[in-house]
PDB file of C-alpha atoms in Angstrom:
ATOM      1  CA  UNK A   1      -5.936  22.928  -9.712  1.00 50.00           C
ATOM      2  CA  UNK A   2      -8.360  25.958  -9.317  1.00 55.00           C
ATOM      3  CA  UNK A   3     -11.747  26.692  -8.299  1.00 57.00           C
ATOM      4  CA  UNK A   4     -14.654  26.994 -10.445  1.00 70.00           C
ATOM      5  CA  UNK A   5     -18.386  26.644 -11.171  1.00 81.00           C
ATOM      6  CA  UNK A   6     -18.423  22.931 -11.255  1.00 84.00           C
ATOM      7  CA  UNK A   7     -16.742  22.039  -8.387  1.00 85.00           C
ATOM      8  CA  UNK A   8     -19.234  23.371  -5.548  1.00 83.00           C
ATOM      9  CA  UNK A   9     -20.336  19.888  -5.439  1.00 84.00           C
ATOM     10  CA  UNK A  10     -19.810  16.314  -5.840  1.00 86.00           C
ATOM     11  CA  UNK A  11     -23.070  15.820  -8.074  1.00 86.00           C
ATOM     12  CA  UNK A  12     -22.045  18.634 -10.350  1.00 86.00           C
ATOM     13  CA  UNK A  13     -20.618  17.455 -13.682  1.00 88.00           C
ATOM     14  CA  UNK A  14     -18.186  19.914 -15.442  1.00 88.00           C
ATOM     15  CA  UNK A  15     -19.005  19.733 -19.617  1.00 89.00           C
ATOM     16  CA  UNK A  16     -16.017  17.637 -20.110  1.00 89.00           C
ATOM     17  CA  UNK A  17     -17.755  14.967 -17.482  1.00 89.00           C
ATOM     18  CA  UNK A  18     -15.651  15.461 -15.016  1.00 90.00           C
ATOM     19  CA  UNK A  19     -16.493  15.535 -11.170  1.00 89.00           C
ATOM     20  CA  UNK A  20     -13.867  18.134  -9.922  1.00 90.00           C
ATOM     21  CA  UNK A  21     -14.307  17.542  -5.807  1.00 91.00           C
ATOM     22  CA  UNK A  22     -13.190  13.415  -6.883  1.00 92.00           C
ATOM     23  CA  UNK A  23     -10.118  14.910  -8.620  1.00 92.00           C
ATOM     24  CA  UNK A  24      -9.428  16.953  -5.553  1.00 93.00           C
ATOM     25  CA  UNK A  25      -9.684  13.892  -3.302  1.00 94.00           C
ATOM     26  CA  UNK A  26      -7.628  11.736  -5.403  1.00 94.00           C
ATOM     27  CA  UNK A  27      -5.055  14.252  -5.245  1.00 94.00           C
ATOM     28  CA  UNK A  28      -4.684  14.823  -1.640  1.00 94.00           C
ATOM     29  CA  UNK A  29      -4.233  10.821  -1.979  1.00 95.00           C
ATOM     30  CA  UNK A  30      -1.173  11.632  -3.859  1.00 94.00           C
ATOM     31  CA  UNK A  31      -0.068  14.477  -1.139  1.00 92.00           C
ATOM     32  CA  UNK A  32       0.278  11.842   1.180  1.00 92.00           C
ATOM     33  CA  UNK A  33       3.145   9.597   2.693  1.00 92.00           C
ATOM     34  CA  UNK A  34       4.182   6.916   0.597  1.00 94.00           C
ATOM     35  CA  UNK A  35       2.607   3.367   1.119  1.00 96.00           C
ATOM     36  CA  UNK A  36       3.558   0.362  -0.370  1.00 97.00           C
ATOM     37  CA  UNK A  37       2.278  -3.254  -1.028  1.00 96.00           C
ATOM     38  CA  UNK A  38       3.665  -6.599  -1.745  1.00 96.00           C
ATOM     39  CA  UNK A  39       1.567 -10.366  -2.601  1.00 95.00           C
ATOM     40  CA  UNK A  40       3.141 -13.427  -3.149  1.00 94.00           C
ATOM     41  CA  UNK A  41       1.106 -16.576  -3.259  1.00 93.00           C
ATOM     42  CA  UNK A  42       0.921 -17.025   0.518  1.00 93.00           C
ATOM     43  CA  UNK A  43       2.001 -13.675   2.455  1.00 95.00           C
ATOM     44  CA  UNK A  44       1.414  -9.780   1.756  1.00 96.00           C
ATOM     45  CA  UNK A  45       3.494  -7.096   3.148  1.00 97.00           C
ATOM     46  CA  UNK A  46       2.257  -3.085   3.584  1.00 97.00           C
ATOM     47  CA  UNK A  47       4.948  -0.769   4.583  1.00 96.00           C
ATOM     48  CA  UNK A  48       4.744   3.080   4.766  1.00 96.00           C
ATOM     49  CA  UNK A  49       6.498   6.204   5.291  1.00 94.00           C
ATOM     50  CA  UNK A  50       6.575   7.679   8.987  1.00 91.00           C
ATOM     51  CA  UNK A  51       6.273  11.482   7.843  1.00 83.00           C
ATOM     52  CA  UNK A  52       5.469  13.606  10.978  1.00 81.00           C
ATOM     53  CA  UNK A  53       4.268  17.253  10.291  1.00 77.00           C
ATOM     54  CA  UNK A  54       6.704  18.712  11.754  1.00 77.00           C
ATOM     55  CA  UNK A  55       9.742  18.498  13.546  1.00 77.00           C
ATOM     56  CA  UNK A  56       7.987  19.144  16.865  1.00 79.00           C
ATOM     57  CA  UNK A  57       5.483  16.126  16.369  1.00 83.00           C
ATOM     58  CA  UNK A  58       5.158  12.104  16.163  1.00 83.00           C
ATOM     59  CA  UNK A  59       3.913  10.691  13.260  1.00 86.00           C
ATOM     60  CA  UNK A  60       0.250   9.603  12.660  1.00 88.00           C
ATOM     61  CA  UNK A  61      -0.286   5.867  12.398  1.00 90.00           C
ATOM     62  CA  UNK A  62      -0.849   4.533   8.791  1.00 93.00           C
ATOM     63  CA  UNK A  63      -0.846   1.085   8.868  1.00 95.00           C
ATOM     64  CA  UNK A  64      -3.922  -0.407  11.050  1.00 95.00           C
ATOM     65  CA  UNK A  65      -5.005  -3.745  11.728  1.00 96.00           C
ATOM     66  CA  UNK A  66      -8.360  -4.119  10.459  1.00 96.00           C
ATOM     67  CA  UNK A  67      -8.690  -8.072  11.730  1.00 95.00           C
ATOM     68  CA  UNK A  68      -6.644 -11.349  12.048  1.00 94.00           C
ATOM     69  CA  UNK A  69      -6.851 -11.650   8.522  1.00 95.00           C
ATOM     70  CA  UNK A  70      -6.387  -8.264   6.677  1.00 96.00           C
ATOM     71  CA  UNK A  71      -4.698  -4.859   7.458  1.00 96.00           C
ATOM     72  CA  UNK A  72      -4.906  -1.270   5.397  1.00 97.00           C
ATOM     73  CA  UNK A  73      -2.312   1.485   4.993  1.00 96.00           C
ATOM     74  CA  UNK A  74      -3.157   4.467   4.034  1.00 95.00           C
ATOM     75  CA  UNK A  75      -2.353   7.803   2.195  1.00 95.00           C
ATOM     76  CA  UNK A  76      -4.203  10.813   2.193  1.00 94.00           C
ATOM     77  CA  UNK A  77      -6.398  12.622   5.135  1.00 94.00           C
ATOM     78  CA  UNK A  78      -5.139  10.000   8.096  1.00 93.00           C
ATOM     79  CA  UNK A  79      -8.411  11.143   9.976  1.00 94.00           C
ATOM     80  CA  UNK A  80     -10.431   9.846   7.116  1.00 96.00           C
ATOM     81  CA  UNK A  81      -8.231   6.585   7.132  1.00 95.00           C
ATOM     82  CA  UNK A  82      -9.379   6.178  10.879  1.00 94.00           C
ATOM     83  CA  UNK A  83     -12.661   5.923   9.845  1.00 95.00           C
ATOM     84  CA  UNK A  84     -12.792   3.668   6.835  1.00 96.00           C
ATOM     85  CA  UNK A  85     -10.428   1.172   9.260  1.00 96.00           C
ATOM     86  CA  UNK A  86     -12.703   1.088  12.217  1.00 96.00           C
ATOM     87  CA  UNK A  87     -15.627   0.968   9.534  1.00 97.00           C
ATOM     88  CA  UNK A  88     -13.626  -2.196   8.004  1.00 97.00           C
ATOM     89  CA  UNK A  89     -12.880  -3.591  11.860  1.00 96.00           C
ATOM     90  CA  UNK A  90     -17.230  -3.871  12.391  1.00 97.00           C
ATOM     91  CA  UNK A  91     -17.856  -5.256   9.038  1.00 96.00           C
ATOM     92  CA  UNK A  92     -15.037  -8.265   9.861  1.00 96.00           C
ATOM     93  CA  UNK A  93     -16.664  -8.487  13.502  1.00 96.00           C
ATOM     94  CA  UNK A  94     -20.283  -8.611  12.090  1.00 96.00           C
ATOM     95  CA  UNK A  95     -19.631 -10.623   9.573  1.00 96.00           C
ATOM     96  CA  UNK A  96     -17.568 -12.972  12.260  1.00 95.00           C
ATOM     97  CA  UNK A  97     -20.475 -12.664  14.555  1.00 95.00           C
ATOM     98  CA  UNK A  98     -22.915 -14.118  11.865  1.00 96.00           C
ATOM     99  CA  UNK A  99     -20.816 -16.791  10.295  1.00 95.00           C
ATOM    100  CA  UNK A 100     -18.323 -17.682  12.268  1.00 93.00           C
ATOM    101  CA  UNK A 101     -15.729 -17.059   9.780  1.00 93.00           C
ATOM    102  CA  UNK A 102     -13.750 -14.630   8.111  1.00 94.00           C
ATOM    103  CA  UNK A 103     -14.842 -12.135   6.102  1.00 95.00           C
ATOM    104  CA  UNK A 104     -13.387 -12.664   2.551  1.00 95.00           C
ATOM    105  CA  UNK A 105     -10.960 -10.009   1.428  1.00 96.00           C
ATOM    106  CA  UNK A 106     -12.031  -9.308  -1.708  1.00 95.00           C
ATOM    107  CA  UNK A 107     -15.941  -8.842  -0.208  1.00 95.00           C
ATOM    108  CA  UNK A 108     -14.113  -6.527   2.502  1.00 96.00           C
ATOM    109  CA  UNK A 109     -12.805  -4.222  -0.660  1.00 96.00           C
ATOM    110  CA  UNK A 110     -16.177  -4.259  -2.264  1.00 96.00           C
ATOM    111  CA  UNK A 111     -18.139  -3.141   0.669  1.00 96.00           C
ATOM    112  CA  UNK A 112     -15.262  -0.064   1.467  1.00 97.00           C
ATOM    113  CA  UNK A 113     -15.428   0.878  -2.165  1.00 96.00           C
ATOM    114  CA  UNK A 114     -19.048   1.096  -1.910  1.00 96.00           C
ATOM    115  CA  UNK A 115     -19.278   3.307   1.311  1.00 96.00           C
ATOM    116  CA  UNK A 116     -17.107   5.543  -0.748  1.00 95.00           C
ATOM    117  CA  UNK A 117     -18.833   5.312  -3.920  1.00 94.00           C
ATOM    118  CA  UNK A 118     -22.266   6.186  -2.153  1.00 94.00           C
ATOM    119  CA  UNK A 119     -20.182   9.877  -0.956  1.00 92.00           C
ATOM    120  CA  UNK A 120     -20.189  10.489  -5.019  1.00 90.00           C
ATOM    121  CA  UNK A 121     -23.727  10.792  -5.110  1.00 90.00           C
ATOM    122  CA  UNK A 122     -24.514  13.008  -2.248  1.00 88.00           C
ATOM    123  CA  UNK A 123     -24.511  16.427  -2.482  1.00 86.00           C
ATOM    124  CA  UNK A 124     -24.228  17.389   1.428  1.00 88.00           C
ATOM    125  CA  UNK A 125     -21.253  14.979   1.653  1.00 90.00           C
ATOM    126  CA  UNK A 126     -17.665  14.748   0.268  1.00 91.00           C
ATOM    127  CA  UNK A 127     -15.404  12.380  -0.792  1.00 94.00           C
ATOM    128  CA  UNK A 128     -13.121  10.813   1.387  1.00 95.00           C
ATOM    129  CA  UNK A 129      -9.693  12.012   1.182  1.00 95.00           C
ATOM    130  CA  UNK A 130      -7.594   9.179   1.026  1.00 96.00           C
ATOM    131  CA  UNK A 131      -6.452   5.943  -0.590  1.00 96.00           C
ATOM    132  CA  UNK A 132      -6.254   2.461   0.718  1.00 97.00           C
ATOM    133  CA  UNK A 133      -3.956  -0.753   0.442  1.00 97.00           C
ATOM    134  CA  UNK A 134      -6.242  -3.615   2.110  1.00 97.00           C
ATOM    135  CA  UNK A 135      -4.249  -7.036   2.032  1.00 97.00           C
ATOM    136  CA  UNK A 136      -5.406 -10.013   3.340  1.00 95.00           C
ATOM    137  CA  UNK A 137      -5.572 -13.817   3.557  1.00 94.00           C
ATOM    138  CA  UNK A 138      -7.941 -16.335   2.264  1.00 90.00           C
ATOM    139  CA  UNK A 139      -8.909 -19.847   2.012  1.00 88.00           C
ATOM    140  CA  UNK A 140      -7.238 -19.573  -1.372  1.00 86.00           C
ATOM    141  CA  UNK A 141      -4.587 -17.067  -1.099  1.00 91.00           C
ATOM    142  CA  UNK A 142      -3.442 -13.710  -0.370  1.00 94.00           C
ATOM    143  CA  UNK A 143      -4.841 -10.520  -1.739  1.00 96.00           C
ATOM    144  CA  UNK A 144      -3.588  -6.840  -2.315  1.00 97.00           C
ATOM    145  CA  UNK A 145      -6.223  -4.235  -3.240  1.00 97.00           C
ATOM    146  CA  UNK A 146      -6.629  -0.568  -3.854  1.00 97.00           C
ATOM    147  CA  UNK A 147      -9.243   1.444  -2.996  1.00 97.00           C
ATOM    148  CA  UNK A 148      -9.348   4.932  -4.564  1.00 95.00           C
ATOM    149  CA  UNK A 149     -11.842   7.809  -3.263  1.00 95.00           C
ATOM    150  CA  UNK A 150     -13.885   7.362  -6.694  1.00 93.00           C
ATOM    151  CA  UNK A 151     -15.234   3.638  -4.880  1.00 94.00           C
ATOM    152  CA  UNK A 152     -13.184   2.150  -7.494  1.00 95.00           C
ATOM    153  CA  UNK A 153     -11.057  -0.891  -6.263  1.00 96.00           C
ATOM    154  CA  UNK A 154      -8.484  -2.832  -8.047  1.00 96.00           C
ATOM    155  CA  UNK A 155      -6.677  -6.037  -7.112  1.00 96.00           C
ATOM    156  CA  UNK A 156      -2.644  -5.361  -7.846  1.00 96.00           C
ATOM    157  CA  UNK A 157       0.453  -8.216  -8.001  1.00 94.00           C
ATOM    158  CA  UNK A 158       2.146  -5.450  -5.832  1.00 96.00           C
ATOM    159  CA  UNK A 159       1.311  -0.655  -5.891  1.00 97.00           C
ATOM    160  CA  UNK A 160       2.431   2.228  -4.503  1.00 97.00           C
ATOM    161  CA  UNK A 161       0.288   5.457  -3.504  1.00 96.00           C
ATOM    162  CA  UNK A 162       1.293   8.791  -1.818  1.00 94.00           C
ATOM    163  CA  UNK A 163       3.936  11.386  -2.659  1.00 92.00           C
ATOM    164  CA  UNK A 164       6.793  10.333  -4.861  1.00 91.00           C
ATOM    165  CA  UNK A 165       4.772   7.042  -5.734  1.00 94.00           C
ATOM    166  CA  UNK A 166       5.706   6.867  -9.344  1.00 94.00           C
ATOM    167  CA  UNK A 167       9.435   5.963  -8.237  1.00 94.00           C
ATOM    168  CA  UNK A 168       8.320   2.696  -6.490  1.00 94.00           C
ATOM    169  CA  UNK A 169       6.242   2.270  -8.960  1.00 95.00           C
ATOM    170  CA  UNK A 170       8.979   2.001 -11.346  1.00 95.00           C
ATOM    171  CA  UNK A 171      10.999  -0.193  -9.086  1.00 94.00           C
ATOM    172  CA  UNK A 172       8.127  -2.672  -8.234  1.00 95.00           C
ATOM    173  CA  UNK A 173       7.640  -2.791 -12.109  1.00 94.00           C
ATOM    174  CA  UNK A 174      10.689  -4.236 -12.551  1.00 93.00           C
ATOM    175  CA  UNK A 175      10.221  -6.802 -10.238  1.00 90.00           C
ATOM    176  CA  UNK A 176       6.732  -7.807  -9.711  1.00 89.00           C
ATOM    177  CA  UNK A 177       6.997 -10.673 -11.881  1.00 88.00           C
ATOM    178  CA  UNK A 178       8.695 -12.684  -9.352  1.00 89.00           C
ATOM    179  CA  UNK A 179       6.625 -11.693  -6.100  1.00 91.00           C
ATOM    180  CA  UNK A 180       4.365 -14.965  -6.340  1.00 90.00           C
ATOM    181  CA  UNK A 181       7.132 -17.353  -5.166  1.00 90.00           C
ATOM    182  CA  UNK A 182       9.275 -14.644  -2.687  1.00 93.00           C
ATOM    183  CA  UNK A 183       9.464 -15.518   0.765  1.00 93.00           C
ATOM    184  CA  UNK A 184       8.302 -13.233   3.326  1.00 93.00           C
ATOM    185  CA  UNK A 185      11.557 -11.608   4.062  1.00 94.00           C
ATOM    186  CA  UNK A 186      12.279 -11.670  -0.054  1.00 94.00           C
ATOM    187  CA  UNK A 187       8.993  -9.350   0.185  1.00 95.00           C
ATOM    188  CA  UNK A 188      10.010  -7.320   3.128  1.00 95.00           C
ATOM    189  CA  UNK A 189      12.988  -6.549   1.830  1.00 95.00           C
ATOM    190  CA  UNK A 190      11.590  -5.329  -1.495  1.00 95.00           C
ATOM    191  CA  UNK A 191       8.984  -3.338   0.237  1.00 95.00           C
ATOM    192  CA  UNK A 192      11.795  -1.504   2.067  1.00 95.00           C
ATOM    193  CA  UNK A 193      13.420  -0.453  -1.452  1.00 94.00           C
ATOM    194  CA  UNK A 194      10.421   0.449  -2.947  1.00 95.00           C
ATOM    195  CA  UNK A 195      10.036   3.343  -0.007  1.00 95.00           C
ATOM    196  CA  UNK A 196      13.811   4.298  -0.174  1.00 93.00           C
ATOM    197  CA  UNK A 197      12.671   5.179  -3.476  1.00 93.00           C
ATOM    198  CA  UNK A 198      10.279   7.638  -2.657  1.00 93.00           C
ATOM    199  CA  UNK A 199      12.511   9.456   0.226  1.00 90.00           C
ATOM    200  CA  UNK A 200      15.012  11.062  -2.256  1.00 81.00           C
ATOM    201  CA  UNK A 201      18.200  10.574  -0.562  1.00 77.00           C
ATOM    202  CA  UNK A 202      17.020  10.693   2.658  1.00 85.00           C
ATOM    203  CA  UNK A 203      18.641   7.919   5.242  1.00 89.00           C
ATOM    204  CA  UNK A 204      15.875   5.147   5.429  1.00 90.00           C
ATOM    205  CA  UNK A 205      15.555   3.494   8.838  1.00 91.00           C
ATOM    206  CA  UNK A 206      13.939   1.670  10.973  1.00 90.00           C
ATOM    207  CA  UNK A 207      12.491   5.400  12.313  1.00 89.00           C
ATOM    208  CA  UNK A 208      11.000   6.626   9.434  1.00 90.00           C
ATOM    209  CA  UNK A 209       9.247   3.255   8.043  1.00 94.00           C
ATOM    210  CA  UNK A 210       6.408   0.848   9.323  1.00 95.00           C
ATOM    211  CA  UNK A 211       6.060  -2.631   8.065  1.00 96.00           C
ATOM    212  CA  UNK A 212       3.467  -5.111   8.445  1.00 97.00           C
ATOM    213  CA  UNK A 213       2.439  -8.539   6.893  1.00 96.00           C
ATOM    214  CA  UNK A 214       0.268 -11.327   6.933  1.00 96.00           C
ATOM    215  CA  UNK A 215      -0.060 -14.654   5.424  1.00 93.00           C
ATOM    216  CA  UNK A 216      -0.005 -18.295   6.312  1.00 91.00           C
ATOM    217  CA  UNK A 217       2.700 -20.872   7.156  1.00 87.00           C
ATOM    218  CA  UNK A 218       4.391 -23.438   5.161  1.00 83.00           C
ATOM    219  CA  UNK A 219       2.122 -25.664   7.658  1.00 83.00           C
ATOM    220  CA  UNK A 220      -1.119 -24.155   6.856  1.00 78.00           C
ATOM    221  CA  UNK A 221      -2.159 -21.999   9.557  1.00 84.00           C
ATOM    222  CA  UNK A 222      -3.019 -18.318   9.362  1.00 83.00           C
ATOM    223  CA  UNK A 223      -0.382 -16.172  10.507  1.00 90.00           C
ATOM    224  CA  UNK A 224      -2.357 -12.984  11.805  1.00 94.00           C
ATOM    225  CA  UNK A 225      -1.778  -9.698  10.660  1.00 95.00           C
ATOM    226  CA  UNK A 226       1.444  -7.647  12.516  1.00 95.00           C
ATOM    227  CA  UNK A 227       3.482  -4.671  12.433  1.00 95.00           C
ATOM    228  CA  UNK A 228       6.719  -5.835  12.646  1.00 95.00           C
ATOM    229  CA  UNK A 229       9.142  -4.580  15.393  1.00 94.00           C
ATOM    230  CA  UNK A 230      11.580  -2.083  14.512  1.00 93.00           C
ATOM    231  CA  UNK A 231      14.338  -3.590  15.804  1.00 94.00           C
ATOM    232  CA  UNK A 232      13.950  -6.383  12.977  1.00 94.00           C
ATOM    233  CA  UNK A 233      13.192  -3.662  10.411  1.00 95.00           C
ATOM    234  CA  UNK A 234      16.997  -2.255  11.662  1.00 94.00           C
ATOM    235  CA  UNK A 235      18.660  -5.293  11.134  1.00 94.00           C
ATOM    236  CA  UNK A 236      17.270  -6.175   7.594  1.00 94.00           C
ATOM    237  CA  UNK A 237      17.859  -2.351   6.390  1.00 94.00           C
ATOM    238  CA  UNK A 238      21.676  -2.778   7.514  1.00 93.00           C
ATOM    239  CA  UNK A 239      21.559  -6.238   6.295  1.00 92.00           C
ATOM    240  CA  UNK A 240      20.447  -4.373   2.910  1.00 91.00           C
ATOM    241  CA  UNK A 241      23.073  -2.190   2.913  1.00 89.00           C
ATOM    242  CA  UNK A 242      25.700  -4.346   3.630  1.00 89.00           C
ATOM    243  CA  UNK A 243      24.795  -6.144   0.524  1.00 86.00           C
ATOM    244  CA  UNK A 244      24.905  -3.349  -1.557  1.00 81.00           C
ATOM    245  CA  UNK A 245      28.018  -2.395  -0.310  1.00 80.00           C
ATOM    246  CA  UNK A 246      29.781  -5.609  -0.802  1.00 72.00           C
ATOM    247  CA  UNK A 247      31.902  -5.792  -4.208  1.00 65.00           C
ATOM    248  CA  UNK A 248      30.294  -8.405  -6.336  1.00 56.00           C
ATOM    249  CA  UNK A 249      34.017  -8.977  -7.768  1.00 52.00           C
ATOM    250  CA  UNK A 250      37.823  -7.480  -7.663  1.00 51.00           C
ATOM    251  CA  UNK A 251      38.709  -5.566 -10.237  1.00 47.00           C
ATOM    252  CA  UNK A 252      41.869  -6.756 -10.342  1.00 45.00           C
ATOM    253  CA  UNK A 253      40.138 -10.164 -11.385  1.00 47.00           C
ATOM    254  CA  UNK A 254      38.442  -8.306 -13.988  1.00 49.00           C
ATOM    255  CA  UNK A 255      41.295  -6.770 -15.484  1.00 49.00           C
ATOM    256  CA  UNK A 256      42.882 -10.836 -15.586  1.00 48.00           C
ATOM    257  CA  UNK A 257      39.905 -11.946 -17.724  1.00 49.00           C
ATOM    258  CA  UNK A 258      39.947  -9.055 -19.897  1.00 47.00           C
ATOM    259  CA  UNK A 259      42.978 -10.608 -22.567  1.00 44.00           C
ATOM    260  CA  UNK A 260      40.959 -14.231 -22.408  1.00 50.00           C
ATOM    261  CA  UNK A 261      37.367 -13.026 -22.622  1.00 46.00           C
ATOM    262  CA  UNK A 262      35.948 -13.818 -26.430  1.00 47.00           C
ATOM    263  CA  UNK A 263      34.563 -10.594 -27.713  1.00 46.00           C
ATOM    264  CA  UNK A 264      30.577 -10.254 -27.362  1.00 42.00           C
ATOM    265  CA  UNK A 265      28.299  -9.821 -30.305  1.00 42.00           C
ATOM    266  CA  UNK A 266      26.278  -6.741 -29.676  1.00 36.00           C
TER     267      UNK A 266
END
């Protein structure tokens, strides 16, 4: 991308009817660490990339809690992420406050896509740089949403955003059929493949990933929303391994059934 006369604002439309500063935003969205998220009927799981800036730093945080009921994570300018979830936290209190009840999810996407939509139309502001995962719980189910800098939201099965995205894209595409009836480890577990995929060969471990999920129980209460510790996250990554590891089948036993097998029609 390159600067010129139609991007000095957010109002200003190029001739093609484009808005240049959105395309920016939504790009710095993809410069981000790779987040990830999961639904089945009952539970949804957000996991992320720990990606400090260097080697001399921590990581920034980019999965928050946002109430009992829903969490984000986040790609994109993490300082802008700070503000969208503490915006999120007083619109679940408020809404709490008045009606002593939840604040629905999909109502809790609407109103973030709408404080984002409104920096579209402003001249003396700018987008915010960075992309959202909101999941949360229900009285009917779980939901997954994605809110892009635009104010458009979308409500996915499971999605990727960040660097390298496309890559767990391509592996939740594969899959996502299933996710409805997964367990919450089944979904945990498939979270953590889908960011192996965007690490390119790097080791993935417990270090270097964040996981969190929420959902209810097989009895009917709300499980509230959780990172989950890292030494769990260790033992289902070597668990992982282990599997993939383990021959499915000797070859010598393969060889035996070679003489017997009937030839396949191809």
């Amino acid at each position: 991308m390159f600067r010129n006369q139609y991007d000095t604002d957010v109002t200003t439309w190029s001739p093609a009817g484009r808005l240049f500063q959105l395309e920016y935003a939504m790009e710095a969205v993809k410069q981000g660490s790779a987040c990830v998220g999961l639904c089945s009927l009952t539970h949804v799981v957000l996991a992320s990339v720990n990606k400090p800036a260097s080697d001399l730093c921590s990581h920034q945080r980019k999965v928050f809690r946002v109430a009992d009921h829903a969490g984000v994570a986040l790609a994109g300018l993490t300082a802008d992420g700070r503000v969208l979830s503490r915006f999120l936290r007083n619109e679940c209190i408020n809404h709490s406050f008045a009606y002593e009840a939840p604040l629905p999810v999909s109502r809790l996407a609407l109103r973030l896509a709408d404080k984002a939509q409104v920096c579209t139309q402003r001249s003396w502001k700018r987008p915010y740089g960075v992309g959202l995962l909101v999941a949360g719980l229900d009285e009917t189910r779980s939901h997954l949403y994605y809110n892009c800098p635009s104010g458009n939201y979308f409500e996915y099965q499971a999605f990727a955003i960040g660097s390298r995205c496309q890559a767990a894209k391509t592996f939740l595409e594969r899959r996502f059929k299933g996710y409805k009836d997964y367990t919450p480890e089944q979904l945990v577990k498939d979270a953590l493949s889908a960011i192996k995929e965007t690490l390119q060969g790097e080791k993935l471990s417990s270090s270097n990933c964040t996981v969190a999920i929420v959902g209810r129980k097989d009895d009917g209460t709300g499980e509230p929303f959780k990172l989950i510790d890292a030494t769990r996250i260790q033992e289902i990554i070597d668990s992982m391994e282990a599997a993939e590891e383990a021959p499915t089948e000797p070859s010598s036993m393969q060889e035996g059934r070679g003489s017997d097998a009937a030839p396949m029609d191809i």
